[in-house]
Amino acid sequence: MSRRRFIVVGQKATASPDFSLINLPASSGRLDVLLRCLRAALMYSHGLRHDTVVYLVLLGGPAAPRTLRVDGATARYLRPDERALAVLAQKVLAAPVEAGSNGFIEVRPGVAIAEGGLDAVLADLGSATLYVLEEGAPDVREAGLDALDQAFFLGDHLGFDKTTRARLASLGATPVGVGPVSVHADDAVALVVNELDRRATISRRR
Ligand SMILES: C[S@@+](CC[C@H](N)C(=O)[O-])C[C@H]1O[C@@H](n2cnc3c(N)ncnc32)[C@H](O)[C@@H]1O
């Protein structure tokens, strides 16, 4: 089965559950941006994409770095509204995880947490082909996008920090763009998902 993976790096997004659901953007280091990406990557109208895994890299606050992973193959009862997703993130971040745990620990069906940021993600990606979403990069429509397992990295409202950008470049991640305008991260996710959907439909017709 093919796999689509989306990794959103939240430079300030909080890695602890002490944020307000009433004022999510200001109290969570813009976790709302990451949650919208989660919805755009994982959900379609009335359904979950079983071939998609989303990683939210949380680099904000004293509990950071931590990474939340949602796997569409096994996740259950996810709702698309931002508040419901924020409640889910809050519960997962508050879940007791044994100190010194290594890798992703599933805390509810399809939803897991790991201590660590990019390193935890990279260890989980296996041999996925890596792409990095960058404004001004060559058009994603011209990219091969034919690997069975593909991973797309995105920045948050601040873009990428220098270290992350350099790390992804050193791993050989291919920069791809989704058009001439700098769009919101969740819109960039939606454009990539749409491109993949169109290609999958065309190859099914052949
Ligand atoms: C709101 S943008 C970041 C804007 C930020 N001010 C900057 O300069 O990087 C959030 C993320 O969406 C993705 N993105 C936005 N527009 C894009 C485009 N036209 N092509 C590719 N990726 C894009 C990138 O991953 C970017 O880091």
mmCIF file of C-alpha atoms and ligand atoms in Angstrom:
data_model
loop_
_atom_site.group_PDB
_atom_site.id
_atom_site.type_symbol
_atom_site.label_atom_id
_atom_site.label_comp_id
_atom_site.label_asym_id
_atom_site.label_seq_id
_atom_site.Cartn_x
_atom_site.Cartn_y
_atom_site.Cartn_z
ATOM 1 C CA MET A 1 0.000 0.000 0.000
ATOM 2 C CA SER A 2 1.281 3.498 -0.746
ATOM 3 C CA ARG A 3 1.901 5.880 2.132
ATOM 4 C CA ARG A 4 1.634 9.657 2.283
ATOM 5 C CA ARG A 5 3.292 11.354 5.208
ATOM 6 C CA PHE A 6 3.084 15.000 6.181
ATOM 7 C CA ILE A 7 5.393 16.495 8.780
ATOM 8 C CA VAL A 8 4.650 19.977 10.086
ATOM 9 C CA VAL A 9 7.359 21.630 12.142
ATOM 10 C CA GLY A 10 5.918 23.989 14.755
ATOM 11 C CA GLN A 11 8.718 26.257 15.918
ATOM 12 C CA LYS A 12 6.682 27.570 18.849
ATOM 13 C CA ALA A 13 3.828 25.062 19.042
ATOM 14 C CA THR A 14 3.534 23.890 22.612
ATOM 15 C CA ALA A 15 4.586 20.374 23.583
ATOM 16 C CA SER A 16 2.554 20.501 26.819
ATOM 17 C CA PRO A 17 -1.209 20.413 27.413
ATOM 18 C CA ASP A 18 -1.471 23.703 29.308
ATOM 19 C CA PHE A 19 -3.091 25.786 26.579
ATOM 20 C CA SER A 20 -6.518 27.383 26.447
ATOM 21 C CA LEU A 21 -9.172 25.990 24.123
ATOM 22 C CA ILE A 22 -10.815 29.406 24.153
ATOM 23 C CA ASN A 23 -7.711 31.206 22.945
ATOM 24 C CA LEU A 24 -5.826 28.478 21.126
ATOM 25 C CA PRO A 25 -3.620 30.560 18.788
ATOM 26 C CA ALA A 26 -2.201 32.838 21.471
ATOM 27 C CA SER A 27 -1.905 30.249 24.235
ATOM 28 C CA SER A 28 -0.434 27.348 22.261
ATOM 29 C CA GLY A 29 2.328 28.853 20.115
ATOM 30 C CA ARG A 30 0.021 28.537 17.086
ATOM 31 C CA LEU A 31 -0.782 24.854 17.508
ATOM 32 C CA ASP A 32 -3.930 25.804 15.567
ATOM 33 C CA VAL A 33 -1.803 26.073 12.397
ATOM 34 C CA LEU A 34 -0.594 22.493 12.856
ATOM 35 C CA LEU A 35 -4.082 21.170 13.632
ATOM 36 C CA ARG A 36 -5.434 22.647 10.406
ATOM 37 C CA CYS A 37 -2.627 20.876 8.543
ATOM 38 C CA LEU A 38 -3.613 17.644 10.293
ATOM 39 C CA ARG A 39 -7.185 18.013 9.059
ATOM 40 C CA ALA A 40 -6.132 18.929 5.519
ATOM 41 C CA ALA A 41 -3.795 15.951 5.240
ATOM 42 C CA LEU A 42 -5.884 13.282 6.926
ATOM 43 C CA MET A 43 -9.523 14.049 6.264
ATOM 44 C CA TYR A 44 -11.792 14.273 3.285
ATOM 45 C CA SER A 45 -15.523 14.921 3.303
ATOM 46 C CA HIS A 46 -16.940 12.271 5.688
ATOM 47 C CA GLY A 47 -13.811 10.157 5.828
ATOM 48 C CA LEU A 48 -10.275 9.540 6.967
ATOM 49 C CA ARG A 49 -7.440 8.830 4.554
ATOM 50 C CA HIS A 50 -6.158 5.388 5.497
ATOM 51 C CA ASP A 51 -2.930 5.862 3.532
ATOM 52 C CA THR A 52 -1.844 9.013 5.374
ATOM 53 C CA VAL A 53 0.254 9.645 8.468
ATOM 54 C CA VAL A 54 0.713 13.112 9.956
ATOM 55 C CA TYR A 55 3.454 14.199 12.331
ATOM 56 C CA LEU A 56 3.167 17.440 14.301
ATOM 57 C CA VAL A 57 6.601 18.433 15.577
ATOM 58 C CA LEU A 58 6.140 20.531 18.717
ATOM 59 C CA LEU A 59 9.182 22.645 19.481
ATOM 60 C CA GLY A 60 7.622 25.163 21.890
ATOM 61 C CA GLY A 61 7.730 25.369 25.680
ATOM 62 C CA PRO A 62 9.701 23.532 28.369
ATOM 63 C CA ALA A 63 8.367 20.042 27.489
ATOM 64 C CA ALA A 64 9.689 20.331 23.913
ATOM 65 C CA PRO A 65 10.676 18.688 21.732
ATOM 66 C CA ARG A 66 7.816 16.230 21.368
ATOM 67 C CA THR A 67 6.025 14.903 18.300
ATOM 68 C CA LEU A 68 2.404 13.883 17.913
ATOM 69 C CA ARG A 69 1.690 11.286 15.221
ATOM 70 C CA VAL A 70 -1.739 10.465 13.796
ATOM 71 C CA ASP A 71 -2.051 7.440 11.513
ATOM 72 C CA GLY A 72 -5.146 7.426 9.311
ATOM 73 C CA ALA A 73 -4.967 3.632 9.006
ATOM 74 C CA THR A 74 -5.805 3.070 12.651
ATOM 75 C CA ALA A 75 -7.171 6.358 14.038
ATOM 76 C CA ARG A 76 -10.808 6.326 15.116
ATOM 77 C CA TYR A 77 -13.508 8.923 15.834
ATOM 78 C CA LEU A 78 -11.512 11.953 14.655
ATOM 79 C CA ARG A 79 -13.608 15.047 14.094
ATOM 80 C CA PRO A 80 -12.583 17.727 11.605
ATOM 81 C CA ASP A 81 -13.289 20.838 13.650
ATOM 82 C CA GLU A 82 -10.298 22.616 15.114
ATOM 83 C CA ARG A 83 -11.632 22.577 18.669
ATOM 84 C CA ALA A 84 -12.127 18.813 18.661
ATOM 85 C CA LEU A 85 -8.618 18.335 17.312
ATOM 86 C CA ALA A 86 -7.245 20.688 19.976
ATOM 87 C CA VAL A 87 -9.021 18.654 22.680
ATOM 88 C CA LEU A 88 -7.474 15.496 21.253
ATOM 89 C CA ALA A 89 -3.987 17.078 21.199
ATOM 90 C CA GLN A 90 -4.464 18.266 24.784
ATOM 91 C CA LYS A 91 -5.450 14.788 25.993
ATOM 92 C CA VAL A 92 -2.574 13.134 24.184
ATOM 93 C CA LEU A 93 -0.044 15.652 25.508
ATOM 94 C CA ALA A 94 -1.372 15.078 29.040
ATOM 95 C CA ALA A 95 -1.221 11.279 28.793
ATOM 96 C CA PRO A 96 1.272 9.671 31.146
ATOM 97 C CA VAL A 97 4.245 8.403 29.155
ATOM 98 C CA GLU A 98 6.987 6.478 30.901
ATOM 99 C CA ALA A 99 10.148 8.566 31.313
ATOM 100 C CA GLY A 100 12.918 7.452 28.980
ATOM 101 C CA SER A 101 10.448 5.924 26.489
ATOM 102 C CA ASN A 102 11.915 5.571 23.048
ATOM 103 C CA GLY A 103 10.038 6.160 19.822
ATOM 104 C CA PHE A 104 6.302 6.659 19.406
ATOM 105 C CA ILE A 105 3.988 5.442 22.156
ATOM 106 C CA GLU A 106 0.372 4.947 21.114
ATOM 107 C CA VAL A 107 -1.923 6.637 23.621
ATOM 108 C CA ARG A 108 -5.200 6.050 21.771
ATOM 109 C CA PRO A 109 -6.000 4.249 18.523
ATOM 110 C CA GLY A 110 -3.775 5.641 15.778
ATOM 111 C CA VAL A 111 -2.552 8.530 17.897
ATOM 112 C CA ALA A 112 0.941 8.406 19.356
ATOM 113 C CA ILE A 113 3.446 10.677 21.044
ATOM 114 C CA ALA A 114 7.233 10.634 21.053
ATOM 115 C CA GLU A 115 9.804 12.486 23.071
ATOM 116 C CA GLY A 116 11.937 14.238 20.442
ATOM 117 C CA GLY A 117 11.388 16.330 17.345
ATOM 118 C CA LEU A 118 12.816 15.839 13.879
ATOM 119 C CA ASP A 119 15.021 12.941 15.016
ATOM 120 C CA ALA A 120 11.997 10.979 16.253
ATOM 121 C CA VAL A 121 10.234 11.589 12.942
ATOM 122 C CA LEU A 122 13.213 10.633 10.806
ATOM 123 C CA ALA A 123 13.653 7.402 12.766
ATOM 124 C CA ASP A 124 9.994 6.594 12.016
ATOM 125 C CA LEU A 125 10.049 7.422 8.300
ATOM 126 C CA GLY A 126 12.059 4.442 7.144
ATOM 127 C CA SER A 127 12.904 4.707 3.478
ATOM 128 C CA ALA A 128 10.282 7.288 2.514
ATOM 129 C CA THR A 129 11.218 9.689 -0.284
ATOM 130 C CA LEU A 130 11.571 13.139 1.260
ATOM 131 C CA TYR A 131 10.200 16.431 -0.065
ATOM 132 C CA VAL A 132 10.308 19.838 1.528
ATOM 133 C CA LEU A 133 7.615 22.405 0.782
ATOM 134 C CA GLU A 134 9.302 25.730 0.094
ATOM 135 C CA GLU A 135 8.059 28.928 -1.481
ATOM 136 C CA GLY A 136 9.829 29.507 -4.809
ATOM 137 C CA ALA A 137 10.901 25.868 -5.210
ATOM 138 C CA PRO A 138 10.279 23.954 -8.479
ATOM 139 C CA ASP A 139 6.596 23.178 -9.045
ATOM 140 C CA VAL A 140 5.304 20.011 -7.360
ATOM 141 C CA ARG A 141 3.462 19.284 -10.632
ATOM 142 C CA GLU A 142 6.823 18.681 -12.285
ATOM 143 C CA ALA A 143 8.027 16.352 -9.507
ATOM 144 C CA GLY A 144 8.020 12.569 -9.927
ATOM 145 C CA LEU A 145 5.939 11.842 -6.814
ATOM 146 C CA ASP A 146 5.902 8.192 -7.810
ATOM 147 C CA ALA A 147 7.496 6.537 -4.758
ATOM 148 C CA LEU A 148 5.239 4.259 -2.733
ATOM 149 C CA ASP A 149 6.177 6.030 0.490
ATOM 150 C CA GLN A 150 6.487 9.828 0.341
ATOM 151 C CA ALA A 151 7.087 12.332 3.131
ATOM 152 C CA PHE A 152 6.392 16.070 2.813
ATOM 153 C CA PHE A 153 7.848 18.544 5.328
ATOM 154 C CA LEU A 154 6.204 21.907 5.953
ATOM 155 C CA GLY A 155 6.961 24.908 8.105
ATOM 156 C CA ASP A 156 4.459 26.689 10.344
ATOM 157 C CA HIS A 157 3.422 30.369 10.172
ATOM 158 C CA LEU A 158 7.111 31.248 10.664
ATOM 159 C CA GLY A 159 8.391 28.920 7.952
ATOM 160 C CA PHE A 160 11.423 26.718 8.715
ATOM 161 C CA ASP A 161 14.224 27.545 11.121
ATOM 162 C CA LYS A 162 17.748 27.412 9.693
ATOM 163 C CA THR A 163 18.704 24.174 11.474
ATOM 164 C CA THR A 164 15.680 22.262 10.167
ATOM 165 C CA ARG A 165 16.175 23.564 6.651
ATOM 166 C CA ALA A 166 19.869 22.553 6.696
ATOM 167 C CA ARG A 167 19.040 19.124 8.133
ATOM 168 C CA LEU A 168 16.457 18.410 5.445
ATOM 169 C CA ALA A 169 18.865 19.569 2.740
ATOM 170 C CA SER A 170 21.589 17.290 4.113
ATOM 171 C CA LEU A 171 19.145 14.367 3.914
ATOM 172 C CA GLY A 172 18.552 15.095 0.244
ATOM 173 C CA ALA A 173 14.927 16.219 0.628
ATOM 174 C CA THR A 174 13.705 17.595 -2.711
ATOM 175 C CA PRO A 175 12.300 21.156 -2.493
ATOM 176 C CA VAL A 176 8.895 21.519 -4.144
ATOM 177 C CA GLY A 177 6.548 24.488 -4.501
ATOM 178 C CA VAL A 178 2.772 24.743 -4.855
ATOM 179 C CA GLY A 179 2.601 27.933 -6.867
ATOM 180 C CA PRO A 180 3.790 31.521 -6.928
ATOM 181 C CA VAL A 181 2.044 32.686 -3.747
ATOM 182 C CA SER A 182 3.073 31.989 -0.147
ATOM 183 C CA VAL A 183 -0.029 30.259 1.171
ATOM 184 C CA HIS A 184 -1.022 29.077 4.634
ATOM 185 C CA ALA A 185 0.576 25.790 5.588
ATOM 186 C CA ASP A 186 -2.752 23.901 5.568
ATOM 187 C CA ASP A 187 -3.487 25.215 2.078
ATOM 188 C CA ALA A 188 -0.071 23.985 0.942
ATOM 189 C CA VAL A 189 -0.966 20.554 2.373
ATOM 190 C CA ALA A 190 -4.312 20.591 0.552
ATOM 191 C CA LEU A 191 -2.610 21.423 -2.754
ATOM 192 C CA VAL A 192 -0.156 18.520 -2.402
ATOM 193 C CA VAL A 193 -2.931 16.125 -1.360
ATOM 194 C CA ASN A 194 -4.954 17.212 -4.385
ATOM 195 C CA GLU A 195 -1.984 16.649 -6.687
ATOM 196 C CA LEU A 196 -1.512 13.139 -5.247
ATOM 197 C CA ASP A 197 -5.250 12.386 -5.549
ATOM 198 C CA ARG A 198 -5.269 13.420 -9.211
ATOM 199 C CA ARG A 199 -2.258 11.248 -9.978
ATOM 200 C CA ALA A 200 -3.731 8.265 -8.150
ATOM 201 C CA THR A 201 -6.977 8.618 -10.147
ATOM 202 C CA ILE A 202 -5.102 8.837 -13.446
ATOM 203 C CA SER A 203 -2.955 5.793 -12.678
ATOM 204 C CA ARG A 204 -6.053 3.777 -11.633
ATOM 205 C CA ARG A 205 -7.610 4.519 -15.044
ATOM 206 C CA ARG A 206 -4.597 3.128 -16.929
HETATM 207 C C1 LIG B 1 2.714 30.432 5.837
HETATM 208 S S1 LIG B 1 4.044 29.576 5.117
HETATM 209 C C2 LIG B 1 5.460 30.275 5.925
HETATM 210 C C3 LIG B 1 5.652 31.697 5.651
HETATM 211 C C4 LIG B 1 6.857 32.255 6.356
HETATM 212 N N1 LIG B 1 6.644 33.661 6.504
HETATM 213 C C5 LIG B 1 8.144 32.022 5.577
HETATM 214 O O1 LIG B 1 8.698 32.978 5.055
HETATM 215 O O2 LIG B 1 8.616 30.890 5.487
HETATM 216 C C6 LIG B 1 3.988 28.020 5.906
HETATM 217 C C7 LIG B 1 4.601 26.889 5.152
HETATM 218 O O3 LIG B 1 3.746 26.528 4.069
HETATM 219 C C8 LIG B 1 4.518 26.033 3.000
HETATM 220 N N2 LIG B 1 4.230 26.892 1.838
HETATM 221 C C9 LIG B 1 3.531 28.044 1.791
HETATM 222 N N3 LIG B 1 3.448 28.514 0.544
HETATM 223 C C10 LIG B 1 4.116 27.636 -0.241
HETATM 224 C C11 LIG B 1 4.382 27.575 -1.649
HETATM 225 N N4 LIG B 1 3.949 28.489 -2.484
HETATM 226 N N5 LIG B 1 5.100 26.518 -2.095
HETATM 227 C C12 LIG B 1 5.534 25.543 -1.239
HETATM 228 N N6 LIG B 1 5.307 25.567 0.094
HETATM 229 C C13 LIG B 1 4.613 26.601 0.582
HETATM 230 C C14 LIG B 1 5.976 26.070 3.433
HETATM 231 O O4 LIG B 1 6.347 24.815 3.945
HETATM 232 C C15 LIG B 1 5.954 27.135 4.524
HETATM 233 O O5 LIG B 1 7.011 26.967 5.437
#
